[in-house]
mmCIF file of C-alpha atoms in Angstrom:
data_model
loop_
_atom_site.group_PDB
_atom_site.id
_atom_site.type_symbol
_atom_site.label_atom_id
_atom_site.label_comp_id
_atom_site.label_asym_id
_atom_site.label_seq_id
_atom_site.Cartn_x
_atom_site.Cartn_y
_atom_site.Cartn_z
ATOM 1 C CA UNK A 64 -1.195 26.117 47.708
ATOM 2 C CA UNK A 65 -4.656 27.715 47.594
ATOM 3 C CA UNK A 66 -3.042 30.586 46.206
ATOM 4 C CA UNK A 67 -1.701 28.629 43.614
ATOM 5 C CA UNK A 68 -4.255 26.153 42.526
ATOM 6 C CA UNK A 69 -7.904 27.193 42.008
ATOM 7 C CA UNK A 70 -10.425 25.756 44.597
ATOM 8 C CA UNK A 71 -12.000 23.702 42.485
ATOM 9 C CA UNK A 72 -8.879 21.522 41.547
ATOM 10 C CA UNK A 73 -7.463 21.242 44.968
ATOM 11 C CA UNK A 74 -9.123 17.236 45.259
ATOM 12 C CA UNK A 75 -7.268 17.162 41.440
ATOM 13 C CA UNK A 76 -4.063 18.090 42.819
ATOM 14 C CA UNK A 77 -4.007 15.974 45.475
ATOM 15 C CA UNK A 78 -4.238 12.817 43.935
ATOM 16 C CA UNK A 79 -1.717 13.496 41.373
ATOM 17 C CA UNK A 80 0.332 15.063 44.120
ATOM 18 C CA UNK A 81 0.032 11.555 45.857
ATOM 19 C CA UNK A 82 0.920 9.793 43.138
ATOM 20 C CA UNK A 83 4.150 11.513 42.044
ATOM 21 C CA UNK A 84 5.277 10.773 45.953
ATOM 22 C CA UNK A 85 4.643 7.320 45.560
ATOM 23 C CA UNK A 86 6.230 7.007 42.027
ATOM 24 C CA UNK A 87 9.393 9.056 43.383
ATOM 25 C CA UNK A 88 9.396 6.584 46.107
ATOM 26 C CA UNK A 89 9.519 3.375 44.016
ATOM 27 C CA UNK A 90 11.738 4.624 41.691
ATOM 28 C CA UNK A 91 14.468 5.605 44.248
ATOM 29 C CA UNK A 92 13.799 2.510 46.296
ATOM 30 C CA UNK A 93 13.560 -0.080 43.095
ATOM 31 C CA UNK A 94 16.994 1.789 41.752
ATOM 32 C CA UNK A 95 18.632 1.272 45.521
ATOM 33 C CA UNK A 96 18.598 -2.430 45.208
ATOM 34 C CA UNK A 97 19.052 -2.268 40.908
ATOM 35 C CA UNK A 98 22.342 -0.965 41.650
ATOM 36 C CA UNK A 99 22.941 -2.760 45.037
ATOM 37 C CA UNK A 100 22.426 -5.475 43.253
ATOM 38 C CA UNK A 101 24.786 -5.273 40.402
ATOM 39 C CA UNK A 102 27.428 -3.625 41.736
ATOM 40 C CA UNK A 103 28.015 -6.259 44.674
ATOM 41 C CA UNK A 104 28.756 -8.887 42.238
ATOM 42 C CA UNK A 105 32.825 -9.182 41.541
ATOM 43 C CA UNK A 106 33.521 -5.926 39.154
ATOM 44 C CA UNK A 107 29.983 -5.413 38.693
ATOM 45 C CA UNK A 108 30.438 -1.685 37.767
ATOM 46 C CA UNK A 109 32.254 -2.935 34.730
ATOM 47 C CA UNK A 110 28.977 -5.015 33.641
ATOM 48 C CA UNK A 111 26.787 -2.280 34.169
ATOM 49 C CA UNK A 112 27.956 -0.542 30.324
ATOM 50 C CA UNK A 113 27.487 -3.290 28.578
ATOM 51 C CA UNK A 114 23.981 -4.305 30.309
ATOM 52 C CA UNK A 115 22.446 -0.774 29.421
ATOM 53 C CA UNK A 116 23.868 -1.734 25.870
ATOM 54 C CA UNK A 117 22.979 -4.954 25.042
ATOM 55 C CA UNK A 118 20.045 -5.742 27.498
ATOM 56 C CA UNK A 119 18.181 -2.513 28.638
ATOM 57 C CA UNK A 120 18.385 -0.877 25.532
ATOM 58 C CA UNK A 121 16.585 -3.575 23.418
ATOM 59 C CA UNK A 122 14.313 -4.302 26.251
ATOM 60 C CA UNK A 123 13.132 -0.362 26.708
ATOM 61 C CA UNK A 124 11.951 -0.725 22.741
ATOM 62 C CA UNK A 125 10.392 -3.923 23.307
ATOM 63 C CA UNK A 126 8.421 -2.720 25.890
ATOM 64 C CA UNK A 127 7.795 0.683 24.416
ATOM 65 C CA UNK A 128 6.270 -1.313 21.197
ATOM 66 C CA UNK A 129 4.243 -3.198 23.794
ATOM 67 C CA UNK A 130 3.149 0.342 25.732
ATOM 68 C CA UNK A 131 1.850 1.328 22.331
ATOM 69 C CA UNK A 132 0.102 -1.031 21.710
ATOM 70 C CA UNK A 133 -1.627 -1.377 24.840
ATOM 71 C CA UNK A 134 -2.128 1.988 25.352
ATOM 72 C CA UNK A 135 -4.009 2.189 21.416
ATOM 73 C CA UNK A 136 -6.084 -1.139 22.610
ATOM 74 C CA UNK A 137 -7.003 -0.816 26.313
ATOM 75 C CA UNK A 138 -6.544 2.863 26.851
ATOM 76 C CA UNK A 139 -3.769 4.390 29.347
ATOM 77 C CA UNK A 140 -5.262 3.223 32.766
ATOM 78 C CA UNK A 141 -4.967 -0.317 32.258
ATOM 79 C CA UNK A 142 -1.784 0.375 30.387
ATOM 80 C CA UNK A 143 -0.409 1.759 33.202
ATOM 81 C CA UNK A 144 -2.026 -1.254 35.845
ATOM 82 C CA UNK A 145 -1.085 -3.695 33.366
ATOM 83 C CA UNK A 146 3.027 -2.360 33.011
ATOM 84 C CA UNK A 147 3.345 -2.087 36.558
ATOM 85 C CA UNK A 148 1.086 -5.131 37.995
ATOM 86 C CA UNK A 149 3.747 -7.417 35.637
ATOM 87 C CA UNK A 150 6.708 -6.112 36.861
ATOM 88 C CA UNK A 151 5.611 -6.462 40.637
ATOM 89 C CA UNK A 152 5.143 -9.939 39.408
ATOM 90 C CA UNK A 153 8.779 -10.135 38.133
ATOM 91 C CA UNK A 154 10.142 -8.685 41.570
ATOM 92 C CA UNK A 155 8.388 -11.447 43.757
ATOM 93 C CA UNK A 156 9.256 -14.210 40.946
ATOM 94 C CA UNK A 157 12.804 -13.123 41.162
ATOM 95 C CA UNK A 158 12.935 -12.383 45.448
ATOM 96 C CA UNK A 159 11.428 -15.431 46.486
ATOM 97 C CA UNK A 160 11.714 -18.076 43.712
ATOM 98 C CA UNK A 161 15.342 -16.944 41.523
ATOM 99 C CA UNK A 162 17.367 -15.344 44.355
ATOM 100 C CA UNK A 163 17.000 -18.688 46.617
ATOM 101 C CA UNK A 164 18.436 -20.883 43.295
ATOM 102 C CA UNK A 165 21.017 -18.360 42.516
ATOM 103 C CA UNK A 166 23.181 -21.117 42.148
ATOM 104 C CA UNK A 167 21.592 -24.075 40.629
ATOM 105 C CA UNK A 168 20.581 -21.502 37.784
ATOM 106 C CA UNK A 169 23.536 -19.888 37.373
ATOM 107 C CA UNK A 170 27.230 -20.488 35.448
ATOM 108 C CA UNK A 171 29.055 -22.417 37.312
ATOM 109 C CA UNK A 172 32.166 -20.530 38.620
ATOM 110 C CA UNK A 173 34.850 -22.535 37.469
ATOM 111 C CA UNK A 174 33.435 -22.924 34.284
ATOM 112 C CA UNK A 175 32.933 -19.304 33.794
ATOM 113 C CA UNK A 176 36.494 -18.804 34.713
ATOM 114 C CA UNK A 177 37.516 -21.138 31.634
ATOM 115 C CA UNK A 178 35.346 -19.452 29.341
ATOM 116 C CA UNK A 179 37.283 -15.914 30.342
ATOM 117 C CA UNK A 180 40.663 -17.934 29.746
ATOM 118 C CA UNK A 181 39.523 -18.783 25.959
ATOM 119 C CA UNK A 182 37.890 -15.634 25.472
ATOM 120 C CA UNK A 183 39.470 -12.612 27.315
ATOM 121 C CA UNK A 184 37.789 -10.468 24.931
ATOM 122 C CA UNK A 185 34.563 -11.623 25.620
ATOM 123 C CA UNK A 186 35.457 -11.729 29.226
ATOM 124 C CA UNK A 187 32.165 -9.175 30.157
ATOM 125 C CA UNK A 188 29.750 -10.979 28.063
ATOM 126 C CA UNK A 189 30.560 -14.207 30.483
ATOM 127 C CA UNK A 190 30.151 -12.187 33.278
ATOM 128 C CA UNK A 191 26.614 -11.201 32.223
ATOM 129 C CA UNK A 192 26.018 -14.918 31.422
ATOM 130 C CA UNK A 193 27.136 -15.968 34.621
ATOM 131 C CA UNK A 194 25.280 -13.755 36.563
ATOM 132 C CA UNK A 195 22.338 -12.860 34.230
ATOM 133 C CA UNK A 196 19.721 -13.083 37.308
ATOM 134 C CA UNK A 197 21.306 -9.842 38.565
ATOM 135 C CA UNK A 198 21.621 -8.600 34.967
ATOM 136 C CA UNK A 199 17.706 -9.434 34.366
ATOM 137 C CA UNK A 200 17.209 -7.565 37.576
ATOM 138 C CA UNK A 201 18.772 -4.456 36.941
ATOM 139 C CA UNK A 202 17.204 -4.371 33.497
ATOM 140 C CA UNK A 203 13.833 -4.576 34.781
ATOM 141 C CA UNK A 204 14.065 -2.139 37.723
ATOM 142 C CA UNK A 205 15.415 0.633 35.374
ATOM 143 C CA UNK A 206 12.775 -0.302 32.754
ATOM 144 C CA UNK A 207 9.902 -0.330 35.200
ATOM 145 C CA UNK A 208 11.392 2.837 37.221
ATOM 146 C CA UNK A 209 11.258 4.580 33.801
ATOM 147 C CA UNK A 210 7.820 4.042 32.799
ATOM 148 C CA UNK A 211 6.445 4.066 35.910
ATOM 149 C CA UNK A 212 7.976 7.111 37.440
ATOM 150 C CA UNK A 213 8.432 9.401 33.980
ATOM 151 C CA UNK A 214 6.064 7.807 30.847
ATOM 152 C CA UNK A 215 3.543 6.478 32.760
ATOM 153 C CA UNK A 216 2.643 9.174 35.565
ATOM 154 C CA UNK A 217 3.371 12.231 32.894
ATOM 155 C CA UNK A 218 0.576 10.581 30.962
ATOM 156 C CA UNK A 219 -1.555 9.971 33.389
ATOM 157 C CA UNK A 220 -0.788 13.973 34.378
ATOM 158 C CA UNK A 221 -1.141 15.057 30.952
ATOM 159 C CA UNK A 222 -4.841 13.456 30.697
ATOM 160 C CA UNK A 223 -6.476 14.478 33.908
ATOM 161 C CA UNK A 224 -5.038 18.149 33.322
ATOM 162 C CA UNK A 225 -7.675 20.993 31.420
ATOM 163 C CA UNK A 226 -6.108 23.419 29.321
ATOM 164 C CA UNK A 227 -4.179 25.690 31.519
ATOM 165 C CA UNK A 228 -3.872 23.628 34.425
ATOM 166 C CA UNK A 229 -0.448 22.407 33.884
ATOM 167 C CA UNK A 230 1.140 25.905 34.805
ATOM 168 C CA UNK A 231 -0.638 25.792 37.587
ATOM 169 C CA UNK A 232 0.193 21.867 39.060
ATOM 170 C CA UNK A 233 2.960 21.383 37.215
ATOM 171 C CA UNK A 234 5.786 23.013 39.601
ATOM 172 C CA UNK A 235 4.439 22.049 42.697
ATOM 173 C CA UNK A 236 4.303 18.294 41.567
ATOM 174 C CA UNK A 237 7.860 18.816 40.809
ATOM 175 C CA UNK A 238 8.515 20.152 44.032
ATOM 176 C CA UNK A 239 7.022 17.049 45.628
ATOM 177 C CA UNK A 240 8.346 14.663 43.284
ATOM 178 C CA UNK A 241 12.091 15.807 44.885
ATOM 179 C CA UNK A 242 9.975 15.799 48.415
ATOM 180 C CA UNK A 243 9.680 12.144 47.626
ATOM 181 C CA UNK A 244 12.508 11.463 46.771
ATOM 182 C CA UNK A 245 14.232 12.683 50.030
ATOM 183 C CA UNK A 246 11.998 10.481 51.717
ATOM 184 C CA UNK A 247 13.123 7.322 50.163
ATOM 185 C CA UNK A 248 16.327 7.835 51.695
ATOM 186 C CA UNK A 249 14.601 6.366 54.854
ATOM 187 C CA UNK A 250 12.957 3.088 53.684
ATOM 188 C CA UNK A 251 16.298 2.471 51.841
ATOM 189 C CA UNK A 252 18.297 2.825 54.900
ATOM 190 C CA UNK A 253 16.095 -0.067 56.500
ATOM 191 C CA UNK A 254 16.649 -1.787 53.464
ATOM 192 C CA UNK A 255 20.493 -1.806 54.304
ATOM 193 C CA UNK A 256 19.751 -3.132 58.085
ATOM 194 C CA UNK A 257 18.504 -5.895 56.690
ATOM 195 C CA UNK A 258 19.791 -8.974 56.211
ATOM 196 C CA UNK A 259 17.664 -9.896 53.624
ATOM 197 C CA UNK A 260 17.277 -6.696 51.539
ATOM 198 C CA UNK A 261 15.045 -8.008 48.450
ATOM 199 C CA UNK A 262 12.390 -9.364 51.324
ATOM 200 C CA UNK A 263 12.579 -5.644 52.523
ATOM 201 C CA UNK A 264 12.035 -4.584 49.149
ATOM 202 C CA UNK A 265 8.898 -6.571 48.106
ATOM 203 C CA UNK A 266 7.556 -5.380 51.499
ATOM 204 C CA UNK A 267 8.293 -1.536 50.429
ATOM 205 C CA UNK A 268 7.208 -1.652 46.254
ATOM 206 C CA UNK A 269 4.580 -4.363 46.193
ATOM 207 C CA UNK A 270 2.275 -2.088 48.362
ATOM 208 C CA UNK A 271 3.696 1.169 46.680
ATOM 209 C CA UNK A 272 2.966 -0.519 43.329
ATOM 210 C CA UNK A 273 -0.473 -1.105 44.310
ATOM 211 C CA UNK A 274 -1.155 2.066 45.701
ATOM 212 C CA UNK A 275 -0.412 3.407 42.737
ATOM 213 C CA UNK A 276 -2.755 1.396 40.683
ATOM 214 C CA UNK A 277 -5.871 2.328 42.538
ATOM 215 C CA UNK A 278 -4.955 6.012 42.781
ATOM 216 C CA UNK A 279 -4.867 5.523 39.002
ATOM 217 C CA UNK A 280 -8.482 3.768 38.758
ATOM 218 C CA UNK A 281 -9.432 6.725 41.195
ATOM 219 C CA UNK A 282 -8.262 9.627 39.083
ATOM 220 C CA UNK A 283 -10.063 7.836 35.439
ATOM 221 C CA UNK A 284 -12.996 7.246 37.531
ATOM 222 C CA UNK A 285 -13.058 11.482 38.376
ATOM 223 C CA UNK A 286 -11.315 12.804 35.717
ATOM 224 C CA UNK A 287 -11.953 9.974 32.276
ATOM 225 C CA UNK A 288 -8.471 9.507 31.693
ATOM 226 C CA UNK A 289 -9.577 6.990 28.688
ATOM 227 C CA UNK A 290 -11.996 9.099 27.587
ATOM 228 C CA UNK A 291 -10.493 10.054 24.013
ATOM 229 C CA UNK A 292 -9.376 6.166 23.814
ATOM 230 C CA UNK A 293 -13.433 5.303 23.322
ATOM 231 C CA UNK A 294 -13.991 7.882 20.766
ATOM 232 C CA UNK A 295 -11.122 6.584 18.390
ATOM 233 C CA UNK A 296 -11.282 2.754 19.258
ATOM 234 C CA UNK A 297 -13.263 1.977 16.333
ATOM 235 C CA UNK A 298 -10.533 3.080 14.202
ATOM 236 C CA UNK A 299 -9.554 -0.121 12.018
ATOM 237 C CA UNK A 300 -6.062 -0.493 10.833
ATOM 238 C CA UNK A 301 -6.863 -3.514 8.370
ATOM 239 C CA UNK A 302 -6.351 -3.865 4.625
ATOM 240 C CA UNK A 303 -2.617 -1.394 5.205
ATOM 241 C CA UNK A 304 0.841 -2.178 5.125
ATOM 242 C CA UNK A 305 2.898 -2.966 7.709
ATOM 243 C CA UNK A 306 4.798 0.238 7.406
ATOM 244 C CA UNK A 307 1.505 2.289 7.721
ATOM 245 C CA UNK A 308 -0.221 -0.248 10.526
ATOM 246 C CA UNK A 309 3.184 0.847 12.786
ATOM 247 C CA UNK A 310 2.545 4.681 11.910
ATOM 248 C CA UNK A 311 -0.939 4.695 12.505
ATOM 249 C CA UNK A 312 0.119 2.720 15.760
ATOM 250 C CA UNK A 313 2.560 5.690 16.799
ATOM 251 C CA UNK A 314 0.351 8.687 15.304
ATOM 252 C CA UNK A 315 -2.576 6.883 17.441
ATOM 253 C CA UNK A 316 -1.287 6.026 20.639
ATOM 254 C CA UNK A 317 1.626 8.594 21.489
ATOM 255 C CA UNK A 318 0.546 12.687 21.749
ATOM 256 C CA UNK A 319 3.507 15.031 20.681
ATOM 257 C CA UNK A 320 3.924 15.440 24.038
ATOM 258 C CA UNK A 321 4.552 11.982 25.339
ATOM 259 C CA UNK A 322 6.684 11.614 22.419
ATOM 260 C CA UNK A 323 8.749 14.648 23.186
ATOM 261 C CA UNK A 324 9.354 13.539 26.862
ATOM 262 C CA UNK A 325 10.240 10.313 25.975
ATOM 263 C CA UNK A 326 12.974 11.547 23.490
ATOM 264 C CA UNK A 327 14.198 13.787 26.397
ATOM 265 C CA UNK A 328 14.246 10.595 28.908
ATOM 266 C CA UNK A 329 15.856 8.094 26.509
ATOM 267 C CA UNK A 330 18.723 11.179 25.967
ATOM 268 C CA UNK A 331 18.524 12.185 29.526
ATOM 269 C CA UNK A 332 19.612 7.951 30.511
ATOM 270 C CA UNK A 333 22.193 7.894 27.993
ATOM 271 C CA UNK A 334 24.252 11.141 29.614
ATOM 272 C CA UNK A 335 23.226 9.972 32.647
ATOM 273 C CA UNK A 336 24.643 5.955 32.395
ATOM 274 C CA UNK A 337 28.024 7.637 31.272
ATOM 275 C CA UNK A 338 28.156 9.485 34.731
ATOM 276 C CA UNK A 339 27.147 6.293 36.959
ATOM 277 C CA UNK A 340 29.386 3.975 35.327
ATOM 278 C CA UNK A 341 32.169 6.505 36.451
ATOM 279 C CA UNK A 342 30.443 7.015 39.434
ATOM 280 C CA UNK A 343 29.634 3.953 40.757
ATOM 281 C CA UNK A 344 32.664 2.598 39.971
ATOM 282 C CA UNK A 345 34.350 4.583 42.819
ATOM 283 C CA UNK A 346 31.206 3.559 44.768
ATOM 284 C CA UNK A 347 31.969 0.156 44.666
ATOM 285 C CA UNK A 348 35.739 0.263 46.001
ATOM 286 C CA UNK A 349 34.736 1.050 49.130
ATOM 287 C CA UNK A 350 31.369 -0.284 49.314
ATOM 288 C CA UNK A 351 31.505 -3.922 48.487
ATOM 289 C CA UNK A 352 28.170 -5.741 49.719
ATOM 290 C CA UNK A 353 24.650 -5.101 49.415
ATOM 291 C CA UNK A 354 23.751 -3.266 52.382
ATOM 292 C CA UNK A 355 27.104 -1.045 53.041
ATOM 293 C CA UNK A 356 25.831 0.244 48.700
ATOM 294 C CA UNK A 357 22.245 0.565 50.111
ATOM 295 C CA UNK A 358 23.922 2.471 53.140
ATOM 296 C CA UNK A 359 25.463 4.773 50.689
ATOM 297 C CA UNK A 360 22.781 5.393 48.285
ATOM 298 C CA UNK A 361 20.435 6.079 51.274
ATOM 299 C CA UNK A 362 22.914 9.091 52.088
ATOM 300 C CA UNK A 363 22.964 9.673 48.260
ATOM 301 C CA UNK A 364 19.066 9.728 47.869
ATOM 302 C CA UNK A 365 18.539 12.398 51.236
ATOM 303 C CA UNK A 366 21.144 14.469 49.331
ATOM 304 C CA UNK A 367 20.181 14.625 45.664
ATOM 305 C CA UNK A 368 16.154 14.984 46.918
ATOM 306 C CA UNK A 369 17.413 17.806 49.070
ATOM 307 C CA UNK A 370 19.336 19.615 45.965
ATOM 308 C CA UNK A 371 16.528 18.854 44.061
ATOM 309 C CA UNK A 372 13.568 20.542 46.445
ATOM 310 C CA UNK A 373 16.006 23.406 46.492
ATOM 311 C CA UNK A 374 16.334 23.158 42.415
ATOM 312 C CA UNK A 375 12.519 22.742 42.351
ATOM 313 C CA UNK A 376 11.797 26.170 44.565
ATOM 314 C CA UNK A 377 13.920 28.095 42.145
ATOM 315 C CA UNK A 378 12.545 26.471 39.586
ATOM 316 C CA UNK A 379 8.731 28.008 40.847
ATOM 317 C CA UNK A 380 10.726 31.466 41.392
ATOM 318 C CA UNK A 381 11.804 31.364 37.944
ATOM 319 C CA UNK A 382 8.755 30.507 36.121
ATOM 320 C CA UNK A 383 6.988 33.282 37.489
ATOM 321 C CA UNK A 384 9.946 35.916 36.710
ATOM 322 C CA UNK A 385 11.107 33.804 33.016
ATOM 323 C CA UNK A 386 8.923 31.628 30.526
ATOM 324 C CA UNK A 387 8.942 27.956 30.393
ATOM 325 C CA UNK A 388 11.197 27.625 27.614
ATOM 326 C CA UNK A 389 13.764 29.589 29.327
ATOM 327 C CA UNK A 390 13.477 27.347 32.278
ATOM 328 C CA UNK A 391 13.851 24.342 29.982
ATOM 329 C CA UNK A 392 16.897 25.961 27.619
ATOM 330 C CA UNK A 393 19.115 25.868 30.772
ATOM 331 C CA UNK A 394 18.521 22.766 32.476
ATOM 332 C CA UNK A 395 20.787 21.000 30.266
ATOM 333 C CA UNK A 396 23.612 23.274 31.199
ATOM 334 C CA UNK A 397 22.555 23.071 35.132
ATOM 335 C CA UNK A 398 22.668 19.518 34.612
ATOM 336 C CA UNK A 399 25.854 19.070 33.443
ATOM 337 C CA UNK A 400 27.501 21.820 35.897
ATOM 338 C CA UNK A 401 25.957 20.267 38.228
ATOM 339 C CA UNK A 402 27.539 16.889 37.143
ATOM 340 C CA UNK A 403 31.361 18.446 37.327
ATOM 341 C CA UNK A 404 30.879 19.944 40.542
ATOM 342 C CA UNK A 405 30.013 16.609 42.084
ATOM 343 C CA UNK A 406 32.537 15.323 40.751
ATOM 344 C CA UNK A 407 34.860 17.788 42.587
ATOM 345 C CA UNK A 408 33.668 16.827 45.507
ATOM 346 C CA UNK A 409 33.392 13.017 45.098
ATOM 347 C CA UNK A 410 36.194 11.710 46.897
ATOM 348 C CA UNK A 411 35.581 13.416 49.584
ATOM 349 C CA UNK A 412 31.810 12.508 49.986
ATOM 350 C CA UNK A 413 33.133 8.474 49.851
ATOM 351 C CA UNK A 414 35.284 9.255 52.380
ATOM 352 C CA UNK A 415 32.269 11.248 54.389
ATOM 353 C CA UNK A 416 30.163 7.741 53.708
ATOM 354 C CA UNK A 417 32.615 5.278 54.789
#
């Protein structure tokens, strides 16, 4: 590493180092029980399309109209506490207070079933009304996982870094990003020992969660992460139009960067929820409850994390050989090789995991 990164930005690259561990983490761990979660439910993979559609996707622009505006009034580091400390919230609301009157706030089951009779083509749109806890759930994992893990710490990244830094950091985070997420495969496998997985859960993210927040207040209080937020705060959007107060929101609070990643990560979800509904689909034959799908996806996570930290040291070789854009061009078509090969071998791998 000292060869890598200058002496004088090792304490730098540790704490963002830190942090993209513990953001791998939760993101692995909070998508573990998202799709536990769903997928246990009675032809749950066949909810999961119409839940990205209908729920997640109008939800991700709510809350990216809130992010803006938070992150133009109160600067990125409370942004970022403010995102994650409310969906903590949400995860202990729904563990210990929705999950225990499943039931009593719930579709009843026999009505439900009546509702399917009448409207067979509505039949999915029941099922997400009957069990809209789990639906809520898996919304608000994927939502938080995104900005948490991608918007959130690439931002935070993005401000702490000089010019010229990033080339330096920026593969070796990546490198331990994939090193984190290999070792979620452990606390997930706990998770599915359990016989109360969501307790196991709030006793894995609500202490990653907060973690993270104070390694945030650390890095602004070392490296000013709001300091360009104080210089243009005073900047008064009164006496315009609507049309102009929501560009000068979006020309104010989102860098062409941050905008370009989070084209890339909206596209990136939408190839990647046409894989996992075919994927998980299969999953769920053979993995029916909650902790045989956490069983899996531990096995899943210790695989992909291991691909990836092998992706990631190629990835350094390359950058030093290639350019950046190079590097970029052909992840798509890695990607999506890498998605047919898989696929190959899917059957299989089930069989390996059962």
């Amino acid at each position: 590493v000292n060869k890598i990164i200058d002496n004088k930005n090792i304490h730098k690259f540790i704490c963002i180092s830190v942090l993209s561990v513990l953001s791998a983490l939760s993101f692995n761990i909070a998508v573990s029980m998202r799709e536990a979660i769903i997928l246990s439910i009675a032809n749950g993979a066949s909810f999961i399309p119409f839940v990205k559609s209908y729920i997640t996707l109008p939800c991700t622009f709510l809350v990216g109209a809130c992010y803006l505006l938070l992150n133009r009034r109160i600067g990125s580091v409370l942004t970022y506490t403010t995102i994650n400390t409310f969906f903590l919230a949400y995860f202990v609301i729904f563990s210990l207070f929705i999950v225990p009157n499943y039931d009593s706030l719930t579709l009843n089951a026999d009505t439900a079933e009546q509702w399917r009779q009448l409207y067979p083509n509505l039949r999915h749109f029941v099922g997400l009304i009957e069990h809209w806890p789990s639906a809520l759930f898996h919304v608000c994992a994927e939502i938080w996982s995104i900005y948490i893990f991608i918007i959130l710490f690439w931002q935070v990244a993005n401000e702490s870094m000089q010019p010229g830094e990033a080339t330096q950091f920026y593969p070796l985070v990546t490198f331990l990003i994939s090193f984190g997420t290999t070792l979620a495969a452990y606390p997930i496998q706990k998770m599915s020992q359990s016989q109360t997985p969501l307790l196991s859960l709030l006793t894995l993210i609500l202490p990653l969660g907060l973690l993270m927040n104070l390694l945030v207040l650390y890095i602004n209080r070392n490296w000013a992460l709001d300091a360009k937020y104080s210089k243009s705060s005073g900047v008064q959007l009164a006496e315009q139009s609507l049309l102009k107060k929501i560009k000068a929101l979006f020309s104010q609070s989102l860098s062409q960067e941050v905008l370009s990643l989070s084209i890339c990560v909206f596209s990136f979800n939408f190839l990647i929820s046409l894989f996992e509904s075919c994927f998980w689909t299969r999953v769920s034959m053979t993995h029916p409850s909650q902790q045989s799908l956490l069983d899996f996806y531990s096995f899943y996570t210790l695989l992909k994390g291991g691909i990836s930290m092998l992706c990631s040291v190629i990835n350094i070789y390359l950058l030093k050989v290639v350019s950046w854009n190079f590097v970029i061009c052909i992840s798509p078509l890695v990607a999506v090789t890498a998605i047919h090969i898989f696929f190959l071998f899917l059957p299989h791998l089930i069989v390996l995991v059962k």
